[in-house]
Coordinates of C-alpha atoms in Angstrom, one line a residue:
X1279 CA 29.2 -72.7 45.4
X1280 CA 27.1 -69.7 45.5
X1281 CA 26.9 -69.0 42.1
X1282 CA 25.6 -72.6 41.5
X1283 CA 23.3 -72.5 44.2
X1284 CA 22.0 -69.1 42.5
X1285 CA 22.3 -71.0 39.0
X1286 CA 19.7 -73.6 40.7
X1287 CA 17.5 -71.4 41.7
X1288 CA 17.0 -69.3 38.1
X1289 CA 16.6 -72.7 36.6
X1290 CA 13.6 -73.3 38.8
X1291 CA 12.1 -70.4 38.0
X1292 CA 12.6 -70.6 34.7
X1293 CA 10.9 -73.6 34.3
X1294 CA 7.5 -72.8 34.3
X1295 CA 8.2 -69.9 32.1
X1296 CA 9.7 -72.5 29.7
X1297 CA 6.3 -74.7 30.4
X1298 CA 4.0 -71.8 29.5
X1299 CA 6.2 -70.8 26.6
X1300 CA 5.8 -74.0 24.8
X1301 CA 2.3 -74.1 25.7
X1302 CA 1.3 -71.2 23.9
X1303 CA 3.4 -72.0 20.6
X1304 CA 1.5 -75.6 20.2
X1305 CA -1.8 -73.3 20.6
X1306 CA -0.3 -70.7 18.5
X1307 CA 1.2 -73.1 15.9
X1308 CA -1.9 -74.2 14.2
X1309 CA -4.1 -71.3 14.2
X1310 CA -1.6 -68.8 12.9
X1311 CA -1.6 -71.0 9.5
X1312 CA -5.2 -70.2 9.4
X1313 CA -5.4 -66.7 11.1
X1314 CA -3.3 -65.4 8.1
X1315 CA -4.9 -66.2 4.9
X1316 CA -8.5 -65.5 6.9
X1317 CA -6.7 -61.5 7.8
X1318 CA -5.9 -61.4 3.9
X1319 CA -9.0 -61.9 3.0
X1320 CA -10.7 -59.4 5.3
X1321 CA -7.4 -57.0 4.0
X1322 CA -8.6 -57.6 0.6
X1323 CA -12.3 -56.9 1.5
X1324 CA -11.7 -53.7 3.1
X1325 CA -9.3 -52.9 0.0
X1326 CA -12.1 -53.5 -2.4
X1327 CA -14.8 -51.4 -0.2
X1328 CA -16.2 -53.3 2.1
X1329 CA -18.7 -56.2 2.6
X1330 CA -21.4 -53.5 2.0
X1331 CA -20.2 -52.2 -1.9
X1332 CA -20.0 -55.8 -2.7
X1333 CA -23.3 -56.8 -1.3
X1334 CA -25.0 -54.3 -3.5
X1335 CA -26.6 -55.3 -6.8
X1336 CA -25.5 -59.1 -5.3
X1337 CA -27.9 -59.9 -2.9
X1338 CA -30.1 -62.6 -4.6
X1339 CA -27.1 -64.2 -6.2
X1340 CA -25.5 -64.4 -2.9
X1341 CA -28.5 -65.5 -1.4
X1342 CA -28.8 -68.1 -4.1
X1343 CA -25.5 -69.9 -3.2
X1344 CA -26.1 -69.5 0.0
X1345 CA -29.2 -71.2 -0.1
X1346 CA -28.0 -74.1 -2.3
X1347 CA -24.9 -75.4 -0.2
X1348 CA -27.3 -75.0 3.1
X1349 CA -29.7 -76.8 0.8
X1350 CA -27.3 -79.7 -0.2
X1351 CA -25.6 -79.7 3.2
X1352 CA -29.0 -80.5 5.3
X1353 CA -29.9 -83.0 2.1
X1354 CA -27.1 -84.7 2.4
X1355 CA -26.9 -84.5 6.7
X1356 CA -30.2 -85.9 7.0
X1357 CA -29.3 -89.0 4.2
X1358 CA -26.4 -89.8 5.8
X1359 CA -27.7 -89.9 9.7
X1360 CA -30.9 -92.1 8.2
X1361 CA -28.5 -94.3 6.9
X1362 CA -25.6 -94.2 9.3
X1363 CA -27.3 -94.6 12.4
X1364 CA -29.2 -97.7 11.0
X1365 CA -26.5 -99.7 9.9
X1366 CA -24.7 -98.7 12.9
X1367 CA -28.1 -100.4 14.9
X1368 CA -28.0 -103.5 12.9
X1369 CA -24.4 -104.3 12.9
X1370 CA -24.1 -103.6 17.0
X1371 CA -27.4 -105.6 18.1
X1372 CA -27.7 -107.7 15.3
X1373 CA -26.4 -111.0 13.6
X1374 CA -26.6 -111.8 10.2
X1375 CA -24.4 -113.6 7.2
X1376 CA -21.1 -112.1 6.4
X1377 CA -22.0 -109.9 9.5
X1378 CA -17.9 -109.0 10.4
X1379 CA -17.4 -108.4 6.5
X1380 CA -20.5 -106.2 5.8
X1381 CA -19.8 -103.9 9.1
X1382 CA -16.4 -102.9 7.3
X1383 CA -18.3 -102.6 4.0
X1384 CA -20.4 -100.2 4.7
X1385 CA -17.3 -97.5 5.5
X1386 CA -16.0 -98.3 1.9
X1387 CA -18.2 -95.5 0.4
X1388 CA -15.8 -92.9 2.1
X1389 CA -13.3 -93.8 -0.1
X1390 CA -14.8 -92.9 -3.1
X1391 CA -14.4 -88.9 -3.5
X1392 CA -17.9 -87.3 -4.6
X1393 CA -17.1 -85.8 -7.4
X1394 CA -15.7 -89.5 -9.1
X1395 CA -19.0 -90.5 -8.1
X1396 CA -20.8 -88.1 -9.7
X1397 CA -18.9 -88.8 -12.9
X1398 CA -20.3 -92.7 -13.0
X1399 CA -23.8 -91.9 -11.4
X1400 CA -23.9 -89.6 -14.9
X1401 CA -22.7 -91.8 -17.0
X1402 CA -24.8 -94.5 -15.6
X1403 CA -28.1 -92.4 -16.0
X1404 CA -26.9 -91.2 -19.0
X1405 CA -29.4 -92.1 -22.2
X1406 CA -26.2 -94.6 -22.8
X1407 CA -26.3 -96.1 -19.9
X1408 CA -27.9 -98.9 -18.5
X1409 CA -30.9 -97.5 -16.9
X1410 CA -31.9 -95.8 -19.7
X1411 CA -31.8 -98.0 -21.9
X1412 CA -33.5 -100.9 -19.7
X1413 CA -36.4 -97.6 -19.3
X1414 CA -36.5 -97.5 -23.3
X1415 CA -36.6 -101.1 -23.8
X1416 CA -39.7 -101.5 -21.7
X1417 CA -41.4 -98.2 -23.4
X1418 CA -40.5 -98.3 -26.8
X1419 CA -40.5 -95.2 -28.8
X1420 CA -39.8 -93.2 -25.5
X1421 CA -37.0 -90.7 -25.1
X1422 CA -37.0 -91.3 -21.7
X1423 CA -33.8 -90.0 -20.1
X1424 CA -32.9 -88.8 -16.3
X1425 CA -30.6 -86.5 -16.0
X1426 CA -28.6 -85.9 -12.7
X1427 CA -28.2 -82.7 -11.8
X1428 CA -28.7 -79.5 -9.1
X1429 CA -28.7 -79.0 -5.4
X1430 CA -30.8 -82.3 -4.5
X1431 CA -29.0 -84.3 -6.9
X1432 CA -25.9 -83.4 -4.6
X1433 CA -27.4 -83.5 -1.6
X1434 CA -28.2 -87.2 -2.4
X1435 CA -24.4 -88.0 -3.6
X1436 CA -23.1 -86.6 -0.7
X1437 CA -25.2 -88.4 1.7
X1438 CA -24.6 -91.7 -0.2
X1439 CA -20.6 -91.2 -0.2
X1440 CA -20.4 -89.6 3.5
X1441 CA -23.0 -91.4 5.6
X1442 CA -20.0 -93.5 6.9
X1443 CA -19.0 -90.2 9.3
X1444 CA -22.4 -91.0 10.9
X1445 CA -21.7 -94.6 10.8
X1446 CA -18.9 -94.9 12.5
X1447 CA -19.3 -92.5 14.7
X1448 CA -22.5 -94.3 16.3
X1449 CA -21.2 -97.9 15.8
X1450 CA -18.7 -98.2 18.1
X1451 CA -20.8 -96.4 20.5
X1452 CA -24.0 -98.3 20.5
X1453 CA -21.5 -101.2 20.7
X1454 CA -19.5 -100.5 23.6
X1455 CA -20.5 -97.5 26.2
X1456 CA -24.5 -97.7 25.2
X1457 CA -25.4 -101.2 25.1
X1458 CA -25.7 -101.8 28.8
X1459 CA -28.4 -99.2 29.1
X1460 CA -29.8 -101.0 26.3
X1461 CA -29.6 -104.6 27.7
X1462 CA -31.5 -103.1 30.7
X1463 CA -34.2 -101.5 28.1
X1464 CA -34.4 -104.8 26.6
X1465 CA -34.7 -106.6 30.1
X1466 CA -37.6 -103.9 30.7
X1467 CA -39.8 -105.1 27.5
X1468 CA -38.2 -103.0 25.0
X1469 CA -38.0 -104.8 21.5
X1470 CA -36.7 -104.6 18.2
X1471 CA -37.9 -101.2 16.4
X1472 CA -39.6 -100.2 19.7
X1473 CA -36.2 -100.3 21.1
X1474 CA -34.4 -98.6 18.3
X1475 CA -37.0 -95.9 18.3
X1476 CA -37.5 -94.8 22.1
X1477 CA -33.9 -95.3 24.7
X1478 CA -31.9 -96.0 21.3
X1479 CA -32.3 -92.9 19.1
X1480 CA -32.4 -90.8 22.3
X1481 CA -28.8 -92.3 23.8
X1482 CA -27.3 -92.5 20.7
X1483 CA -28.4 -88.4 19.2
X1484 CA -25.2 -86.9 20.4
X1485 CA -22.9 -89.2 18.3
X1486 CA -25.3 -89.5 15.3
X1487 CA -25.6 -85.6 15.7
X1488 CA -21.9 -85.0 15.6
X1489 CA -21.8 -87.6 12.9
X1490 CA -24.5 -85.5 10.9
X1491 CA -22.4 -81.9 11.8
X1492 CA -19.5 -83.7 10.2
X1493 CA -21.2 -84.3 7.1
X1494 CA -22.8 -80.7 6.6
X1495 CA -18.9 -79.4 6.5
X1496 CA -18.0 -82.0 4.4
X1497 CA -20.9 -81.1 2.1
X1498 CA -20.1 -77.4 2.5
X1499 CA -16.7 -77.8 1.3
X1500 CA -17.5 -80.2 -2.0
X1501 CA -16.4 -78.0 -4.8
X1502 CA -16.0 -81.3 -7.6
X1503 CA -19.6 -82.5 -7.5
X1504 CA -21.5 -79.4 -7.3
X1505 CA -19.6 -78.0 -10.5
X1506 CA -20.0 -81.1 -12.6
X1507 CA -23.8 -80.7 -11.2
X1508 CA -23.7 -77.2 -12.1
X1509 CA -25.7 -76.7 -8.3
X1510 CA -25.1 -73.3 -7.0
X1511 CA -23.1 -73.7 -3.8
X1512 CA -20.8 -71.3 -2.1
X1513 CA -17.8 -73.4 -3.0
X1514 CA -19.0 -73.1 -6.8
X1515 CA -20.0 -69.0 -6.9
X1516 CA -16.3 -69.0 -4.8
X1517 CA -14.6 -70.5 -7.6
X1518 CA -16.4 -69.1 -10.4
X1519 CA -15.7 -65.1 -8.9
X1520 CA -12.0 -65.8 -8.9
X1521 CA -10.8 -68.0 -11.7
X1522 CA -13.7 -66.6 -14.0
X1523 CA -13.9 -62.8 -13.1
X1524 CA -11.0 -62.5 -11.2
X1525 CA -12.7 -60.5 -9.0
X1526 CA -10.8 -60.9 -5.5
X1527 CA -13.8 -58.6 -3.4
X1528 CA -16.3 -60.9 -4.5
X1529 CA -14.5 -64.0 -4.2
X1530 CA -13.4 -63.1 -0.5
X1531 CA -16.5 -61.9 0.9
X1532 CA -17.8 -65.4 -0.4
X1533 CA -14.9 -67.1 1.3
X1534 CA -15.6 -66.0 5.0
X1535 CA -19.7 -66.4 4.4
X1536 CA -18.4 -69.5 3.8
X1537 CA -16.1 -70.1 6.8
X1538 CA -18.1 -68.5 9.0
X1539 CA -21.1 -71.2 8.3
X1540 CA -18.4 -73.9 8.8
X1541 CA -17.0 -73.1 12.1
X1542 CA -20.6 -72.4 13.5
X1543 CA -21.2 -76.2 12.5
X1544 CA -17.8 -76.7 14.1
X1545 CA -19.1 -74.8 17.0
X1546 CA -22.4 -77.2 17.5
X1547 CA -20.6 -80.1 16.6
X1548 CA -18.1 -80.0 19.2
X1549 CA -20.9 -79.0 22.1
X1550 CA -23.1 -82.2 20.9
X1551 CA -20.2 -84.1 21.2
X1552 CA -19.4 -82.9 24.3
X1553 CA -22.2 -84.2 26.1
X1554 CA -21.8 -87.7 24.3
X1555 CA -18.1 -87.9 25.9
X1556 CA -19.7 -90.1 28.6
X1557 CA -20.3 -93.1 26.6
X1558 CA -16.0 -93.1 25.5
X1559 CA -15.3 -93.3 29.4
X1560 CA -17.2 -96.7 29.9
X1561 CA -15.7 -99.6 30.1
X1562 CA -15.5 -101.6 26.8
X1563 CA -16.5 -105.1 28.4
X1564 CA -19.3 -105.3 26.4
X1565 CA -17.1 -106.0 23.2
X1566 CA -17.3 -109.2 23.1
X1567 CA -21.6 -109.2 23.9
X1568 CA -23.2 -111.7 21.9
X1569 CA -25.6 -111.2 19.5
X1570 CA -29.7 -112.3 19.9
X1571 CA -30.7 -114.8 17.4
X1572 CA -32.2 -113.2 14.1
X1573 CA -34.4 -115.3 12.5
X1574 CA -33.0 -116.5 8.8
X1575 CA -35.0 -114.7 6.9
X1576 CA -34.6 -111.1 8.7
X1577 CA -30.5 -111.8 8.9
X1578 CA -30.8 -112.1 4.8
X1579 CA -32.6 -108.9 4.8
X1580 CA -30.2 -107.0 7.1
X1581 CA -27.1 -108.3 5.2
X1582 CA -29.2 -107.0 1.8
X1583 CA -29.7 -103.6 3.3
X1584 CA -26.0 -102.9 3.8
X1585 CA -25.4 -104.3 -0.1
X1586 CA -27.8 -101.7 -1.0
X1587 CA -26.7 -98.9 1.4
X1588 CA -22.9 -99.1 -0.5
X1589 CA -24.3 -99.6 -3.7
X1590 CA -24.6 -95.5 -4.6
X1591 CA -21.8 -94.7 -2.7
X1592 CA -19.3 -97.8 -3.7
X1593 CA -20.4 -100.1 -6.4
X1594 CA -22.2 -98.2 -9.4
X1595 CA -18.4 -96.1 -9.3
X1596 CA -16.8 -99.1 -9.5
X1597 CA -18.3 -100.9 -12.0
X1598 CA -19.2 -97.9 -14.3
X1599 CA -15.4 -97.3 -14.5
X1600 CA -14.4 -100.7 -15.0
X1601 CA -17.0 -100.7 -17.9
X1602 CA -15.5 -97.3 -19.0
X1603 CA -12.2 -99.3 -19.0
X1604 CA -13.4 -101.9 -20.9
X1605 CA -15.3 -100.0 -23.0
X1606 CA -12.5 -97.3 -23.7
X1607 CA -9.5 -99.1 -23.4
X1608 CA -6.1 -96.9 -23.8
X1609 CA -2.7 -96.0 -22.6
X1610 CA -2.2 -94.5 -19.9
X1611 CA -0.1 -92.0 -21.3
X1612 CA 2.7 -89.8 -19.4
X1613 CA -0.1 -87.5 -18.1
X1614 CA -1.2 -89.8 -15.8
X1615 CA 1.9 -91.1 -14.3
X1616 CA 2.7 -87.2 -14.2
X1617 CA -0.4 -87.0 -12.0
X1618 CA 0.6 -90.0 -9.8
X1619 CA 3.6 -88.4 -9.0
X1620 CA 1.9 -85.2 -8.1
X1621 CA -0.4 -86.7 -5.9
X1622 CA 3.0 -88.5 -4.4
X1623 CA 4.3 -85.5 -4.3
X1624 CA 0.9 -83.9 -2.1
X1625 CA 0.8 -86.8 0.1
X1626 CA 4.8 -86.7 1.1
X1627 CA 5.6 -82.9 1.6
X1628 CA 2.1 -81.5 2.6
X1629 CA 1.3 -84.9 4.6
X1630 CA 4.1 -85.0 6.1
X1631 CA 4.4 -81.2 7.5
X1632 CA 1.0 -81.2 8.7
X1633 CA 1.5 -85.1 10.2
X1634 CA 4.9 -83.0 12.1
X1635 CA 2.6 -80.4 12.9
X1636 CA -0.3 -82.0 14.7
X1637 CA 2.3 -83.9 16.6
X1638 CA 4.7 -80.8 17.3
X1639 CA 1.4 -79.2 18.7
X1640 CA 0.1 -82.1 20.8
X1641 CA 3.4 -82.9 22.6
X1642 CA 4.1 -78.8 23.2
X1643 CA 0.7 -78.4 24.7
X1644 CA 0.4 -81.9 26.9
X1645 CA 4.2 -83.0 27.7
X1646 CA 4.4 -79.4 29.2
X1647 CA 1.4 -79.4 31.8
X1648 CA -1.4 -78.7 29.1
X1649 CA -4.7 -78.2 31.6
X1650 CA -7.3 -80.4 30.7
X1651 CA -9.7 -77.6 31.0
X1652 CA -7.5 -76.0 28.2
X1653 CA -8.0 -79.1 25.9
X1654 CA -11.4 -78.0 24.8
X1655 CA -10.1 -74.5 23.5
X1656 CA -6.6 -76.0 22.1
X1657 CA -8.6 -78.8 20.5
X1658 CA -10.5 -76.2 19.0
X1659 CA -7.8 -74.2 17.9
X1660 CA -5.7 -76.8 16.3
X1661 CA -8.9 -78.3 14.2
X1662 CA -9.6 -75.2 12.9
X1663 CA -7.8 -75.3 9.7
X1664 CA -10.3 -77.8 8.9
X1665 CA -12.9 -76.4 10.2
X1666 CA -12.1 -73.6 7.4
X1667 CA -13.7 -75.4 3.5
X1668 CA -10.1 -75.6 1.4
X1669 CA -10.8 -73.2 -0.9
X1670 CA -11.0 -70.4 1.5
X1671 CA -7.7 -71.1 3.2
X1672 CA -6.0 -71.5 -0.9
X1673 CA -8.0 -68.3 -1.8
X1674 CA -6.6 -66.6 1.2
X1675 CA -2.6 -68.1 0.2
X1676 CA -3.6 -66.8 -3.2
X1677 CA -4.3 -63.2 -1.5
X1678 CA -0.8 -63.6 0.7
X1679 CA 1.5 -65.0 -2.2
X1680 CA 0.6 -62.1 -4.6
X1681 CA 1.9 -62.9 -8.1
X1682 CA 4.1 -66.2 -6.4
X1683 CA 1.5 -68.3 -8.5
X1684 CA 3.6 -67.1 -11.2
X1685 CA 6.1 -69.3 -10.6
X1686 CA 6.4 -73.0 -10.0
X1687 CA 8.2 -73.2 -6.7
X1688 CA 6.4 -70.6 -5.2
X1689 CA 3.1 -71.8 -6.5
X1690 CA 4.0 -75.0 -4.9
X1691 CA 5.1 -73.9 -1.5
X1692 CA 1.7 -72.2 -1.4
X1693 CA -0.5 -75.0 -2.0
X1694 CA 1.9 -77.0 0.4
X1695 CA 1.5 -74.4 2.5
X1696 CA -2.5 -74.0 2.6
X1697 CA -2.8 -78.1 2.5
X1698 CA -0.9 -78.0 6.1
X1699 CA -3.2 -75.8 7.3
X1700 CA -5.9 -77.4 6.7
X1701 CA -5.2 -81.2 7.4
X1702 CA -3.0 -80.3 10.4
X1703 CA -6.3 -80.7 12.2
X1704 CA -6.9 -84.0 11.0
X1705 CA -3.2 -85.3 12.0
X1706 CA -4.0 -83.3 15.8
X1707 CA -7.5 -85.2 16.0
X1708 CA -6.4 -88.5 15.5
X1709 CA -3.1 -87.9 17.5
X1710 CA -5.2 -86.4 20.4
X1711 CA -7.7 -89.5 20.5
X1712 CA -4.3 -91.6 20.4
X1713 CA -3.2 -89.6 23.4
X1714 CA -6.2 -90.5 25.6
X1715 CA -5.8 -94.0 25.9
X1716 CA -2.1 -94.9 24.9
X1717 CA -0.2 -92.0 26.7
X1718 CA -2.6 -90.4 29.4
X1719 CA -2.1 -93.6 31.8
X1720 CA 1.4 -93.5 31.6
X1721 CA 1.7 -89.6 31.8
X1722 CA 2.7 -89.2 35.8
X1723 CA 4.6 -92.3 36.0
X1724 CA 6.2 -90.7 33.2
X1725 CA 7.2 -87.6 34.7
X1726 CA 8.7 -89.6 37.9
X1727 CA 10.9 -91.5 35.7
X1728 CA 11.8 -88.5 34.1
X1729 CA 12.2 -84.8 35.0
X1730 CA 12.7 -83.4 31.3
X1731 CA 9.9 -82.8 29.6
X1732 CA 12.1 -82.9 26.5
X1733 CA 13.1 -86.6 27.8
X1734 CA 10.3 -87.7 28.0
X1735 CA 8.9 -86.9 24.8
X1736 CA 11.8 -89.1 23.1
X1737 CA 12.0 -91.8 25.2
X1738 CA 8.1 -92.3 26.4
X1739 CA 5.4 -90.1 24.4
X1740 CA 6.5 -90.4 21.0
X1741 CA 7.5 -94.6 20.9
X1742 CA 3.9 -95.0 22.8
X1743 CA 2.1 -93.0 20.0
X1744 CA 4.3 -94.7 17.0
X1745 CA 1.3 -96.4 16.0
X1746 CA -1.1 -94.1 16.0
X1747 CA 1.4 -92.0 14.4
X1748 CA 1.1 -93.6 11.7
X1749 CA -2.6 -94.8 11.0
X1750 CA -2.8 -90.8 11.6
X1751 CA -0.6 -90.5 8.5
X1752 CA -2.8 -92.5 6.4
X1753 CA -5.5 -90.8 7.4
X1754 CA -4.3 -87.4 6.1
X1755 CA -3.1 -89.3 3.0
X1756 CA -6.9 -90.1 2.5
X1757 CA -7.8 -86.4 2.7
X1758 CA -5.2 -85.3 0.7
X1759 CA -5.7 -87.8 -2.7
X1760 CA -9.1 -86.4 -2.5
X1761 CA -8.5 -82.7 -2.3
X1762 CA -9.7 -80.9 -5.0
X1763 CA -10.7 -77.5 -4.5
X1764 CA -7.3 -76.1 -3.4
X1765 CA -5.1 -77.7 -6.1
X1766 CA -7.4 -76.3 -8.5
X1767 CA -7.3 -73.0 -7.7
X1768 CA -3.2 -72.9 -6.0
X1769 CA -1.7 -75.3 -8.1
X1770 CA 1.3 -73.9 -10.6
X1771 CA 1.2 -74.6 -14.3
X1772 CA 2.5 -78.0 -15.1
X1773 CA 1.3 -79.7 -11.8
X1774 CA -1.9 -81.9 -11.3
X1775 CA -2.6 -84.8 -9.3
X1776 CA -4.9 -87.5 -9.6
X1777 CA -7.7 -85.0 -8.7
X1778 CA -7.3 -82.2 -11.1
X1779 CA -6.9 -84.6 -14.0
X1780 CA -9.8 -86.5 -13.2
X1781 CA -11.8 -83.0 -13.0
X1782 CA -10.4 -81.9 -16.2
X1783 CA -11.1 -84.6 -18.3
X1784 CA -14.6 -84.8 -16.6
X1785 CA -14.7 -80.8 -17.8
X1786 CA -14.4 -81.2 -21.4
X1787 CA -17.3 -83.5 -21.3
X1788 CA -14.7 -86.8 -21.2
X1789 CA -15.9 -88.3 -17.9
X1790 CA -14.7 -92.0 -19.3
X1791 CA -11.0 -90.8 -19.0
X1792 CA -11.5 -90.7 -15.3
X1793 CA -12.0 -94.0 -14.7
X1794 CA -8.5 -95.2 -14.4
X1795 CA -7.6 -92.1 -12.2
X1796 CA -10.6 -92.4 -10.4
X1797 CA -9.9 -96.6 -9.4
X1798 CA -6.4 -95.1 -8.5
X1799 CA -7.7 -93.0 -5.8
X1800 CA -10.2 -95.5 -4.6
X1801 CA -8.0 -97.9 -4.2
X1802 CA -5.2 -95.7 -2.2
X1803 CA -8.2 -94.6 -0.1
X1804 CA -9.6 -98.6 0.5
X1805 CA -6.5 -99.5 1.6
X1806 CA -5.7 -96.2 4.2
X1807 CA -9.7 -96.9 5.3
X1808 CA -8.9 -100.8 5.5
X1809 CA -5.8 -99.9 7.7
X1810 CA -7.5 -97.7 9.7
X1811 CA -10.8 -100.1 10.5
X1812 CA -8.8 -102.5 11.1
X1813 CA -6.6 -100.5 13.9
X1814 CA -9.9 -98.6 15.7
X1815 CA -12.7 -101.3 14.9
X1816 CA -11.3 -104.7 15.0
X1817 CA -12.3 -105.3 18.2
X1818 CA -15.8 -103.8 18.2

């Protein structure tokens, strides 16, 4: 009897130890895949001399990349919070034809990777294309031509293809937490542009900021679009030092400029947000507001500007490939389907281990007493994989695997292995938002029913987050048919996916052959961005 009674009592104690333990390993989990290819590359700077030997003799070409991917990056920012945040303003206070199908529409342009669009925006300027040739038509004897090309020309792709970030970012909250304060501004005298310009630009900035942040990264970490454009970027002069030179010093001391510019936008993105977490706590009563009458001829030209706003972004890819198809037509050859089973491949192992991942780290952190004034700093730490641009974390595997590229397991498992790392973020930010509103009402009910934290997570958390679970997964599918930049540089011989075929081919001056891996992609990535409207936006 004594010995259980002192059996009882180490239990207790235990307990919290056991609490803290797994607290620590779902912070730990995360950023240790990062922490060690970031230490490799700092390893490999000191081993080369230091940031100070390379720096010498490189400063203005250094300074050059730097300058175009800040260049491109606040190019395409700006592009993509003009455009997002007024779509977002029409669609939430405005009613116009084919309103419901053109709010969806205008997300479709972030399922179209850059760098396919800048394959059809080239051929489609090109001297064969159809602008060009309407151009010479009207001028005859004129060699008129436009060429697309450089940092602006990127800056404006990106903005096109990523303005949904902004977009739905600020739609759902002009259309549920702001639009009281709005109805009051309206009751006030406040119309129309005077409106949008004075309480609704001001109460909506921290979402459209965030949105904006969201796109700089995204724009730092292009590598497909600024090759092809041959704009100096970091991601490029990254690239170009390793798999050109082979020069491992210059390529690293690239790689954490580069990271070090991401997670400072990180950094800013997350304290704008911060003070725009308000809005997500208001009641969503005002979903079903209705809409002020438009009059016919301003409802036209709303539904016309969202046509136009997808029309860089969405249709010239689309129809430039089907012409390509048309124009080109071939057999798909085993290449292909060779890529389609690497991308498979991508989306199954690396998808899945990060998807396991995110939620291993969410339910070690939360189902064990997480403090929500912890949440800010694990958030933090479990989003910084992609925080880090992808070919700094595969440059820093490259450093850590040695000669494994060599081989074509080992080359595998490390661009497995740096994929996880980075879109084990994505998996934890979709999970976490999941958590808020699905699990966090239920959570001390929960632990009444159930005194085991273990319990609990099998029989409550994870059958309450199923679905999210699995929008999440298509989410990091989306990322992951798009990824570029690592497979190029980890990926063994014998292996491409969708991605690096549609780059080579583009490469040797062949940007035609893309088109049928290019509508592959696009139409995996409509579907996951279909799936996942429909699950977070239906109702809005």
């Amino acid at each position: 009897m004594i010995f259980k009674r002192c059996a009882a009592r180490e239990d207790l104690r235990s307990e919290p130890a056991r609490r803290l333990l797994a607290r620590r390993a779902g912070a730990i989990l995360p950023l240790v895949l990062v922490l060690l290819p970031l230490g490799a590359l700092v390893s490999a700077i000191a081993g080369e001399g230091g940031l100070g030997v390379w720096f010498e003799g490189r400063f203005g070409l250094i300074l050059e990349y730097a300058a175009g991917s800040l260049a491109s990056a606040l190019v395409a920012a700006s592009l993509a919070w003009i455009l997002g945040t007024s779509l977002a303003w029409l669609a939430a206070f405005y009613d116009f034809p084919f309103r419901r199908f053109l709010s969806f529409f205008a997300a479709l342009p972030l399922a179209v990777p850059a760098y396919l669009a800048v394959y059809a925006h080239a051929g489609f300027l090109d001297i064969t294309g159809p602008i060009s040739r309407g151009l010479r038509g009207a001028v005859p004897d004129s060699a008129f031509r436009l060429a697309p090309g450089g940092t602006l020309w990127l800056g404006i792709v990106l903005g096109f293809q990523l303005y949904p970030y902004v977009y739905l970012i600020v739609y759902p909250a002009l259309r549920r937490g702001l639009r009281s304060p709005l109805d009051a501004a309206r009751v006030l005298g406040r119309e129309g542009f005077c409106l949008f310009l004075r309480p609704g630009l001001s109460l909506a900035r921290p979402f459209s900021a965030a949105g904006a942040l969201l796109v700089a990264m995204e724009a730092l970490n292009e590598y497909g679009a600024a090759a092809y454009l041959g704009a100096p970027t970091l991601t490029s002069g990254l690239v170009r030092a390793w798999s050109h030179a082979f020069d491992i010093g210059a390529a690293a001391s690239i790689a954490l400029l580069l990271a070090g510019l991401a997670l400072l936008l990180v950094a800013a993105e997350k304290a704008i947000r911060g003070r725009g977490r308000y809005a997500s706590s208001l009641k969503s009563a005002q979903r079903g507001a209705s809409f002020p009458r438009t009059r016919p001829r301003r409802a036209w030209l709303f539904s016309l500007l969202f046509i136009l706003a997808a029309t860089p972004g969405l249709a010239v890819p689309l129809i430039q490939s089907a012409w390509w198809i048309l124009l080109f037509p071939r057999d798909p050859g085993v290449r292909l389907f060779s890529a389609v089973g690497g991308s498979l491949f991508i989306i199954l192992v690396a998808g899945g281990l990060a998807l396991l991942g995110g939620l291993a780290s969410l339910l070690l952190f939360r189902a064990f007493g997480g403090s929500p004034r912890r949440s800010g700093l694990m958030s933090f730490s479990a989003k910084a994989g992609y925080a880090v641009p992808a070919v700094v974390l595969a440059l820093g595997f490259v450093r850590l695997g040695g000669g494994a590229l060599a081989g074509f397991v080992s080359g595998l498992a490390l661009l497995v292995a740096a994929l996880t790392a980075r879109f084990m973020g994505v998996a934890y930010g979709g999970l976490e938002a999941a958590w808020s509103h699905r699990v966090e009402p239920y959570r001390a009910p929960a632990e009444l029913a159930s005194p085991s934290a273990f319990a609990r997570i099998r029989g409550i958390y994870t059958p309450l987050l199923r679905p999210a679970i699995f929008s999440t997964g298509l989410l990091v599918a989306l990322d992951l048919v798009k990824e570029l930049g690592a497979s190029l540089l980890l990926r063994p011989l014998g292996f491409e996916s969708l991605a690096t075929y549609a780059y080579e081919q583009a490469s040797q001056e062949l940007p035609h052959l893309t088109a049928l891996p290019g509508l592959a992609i696009v139409a995996l990535s409509g579907l996951v961005v279909w799936r996942v409207y429909k699950e977070y936006f239906h109702e809005v």
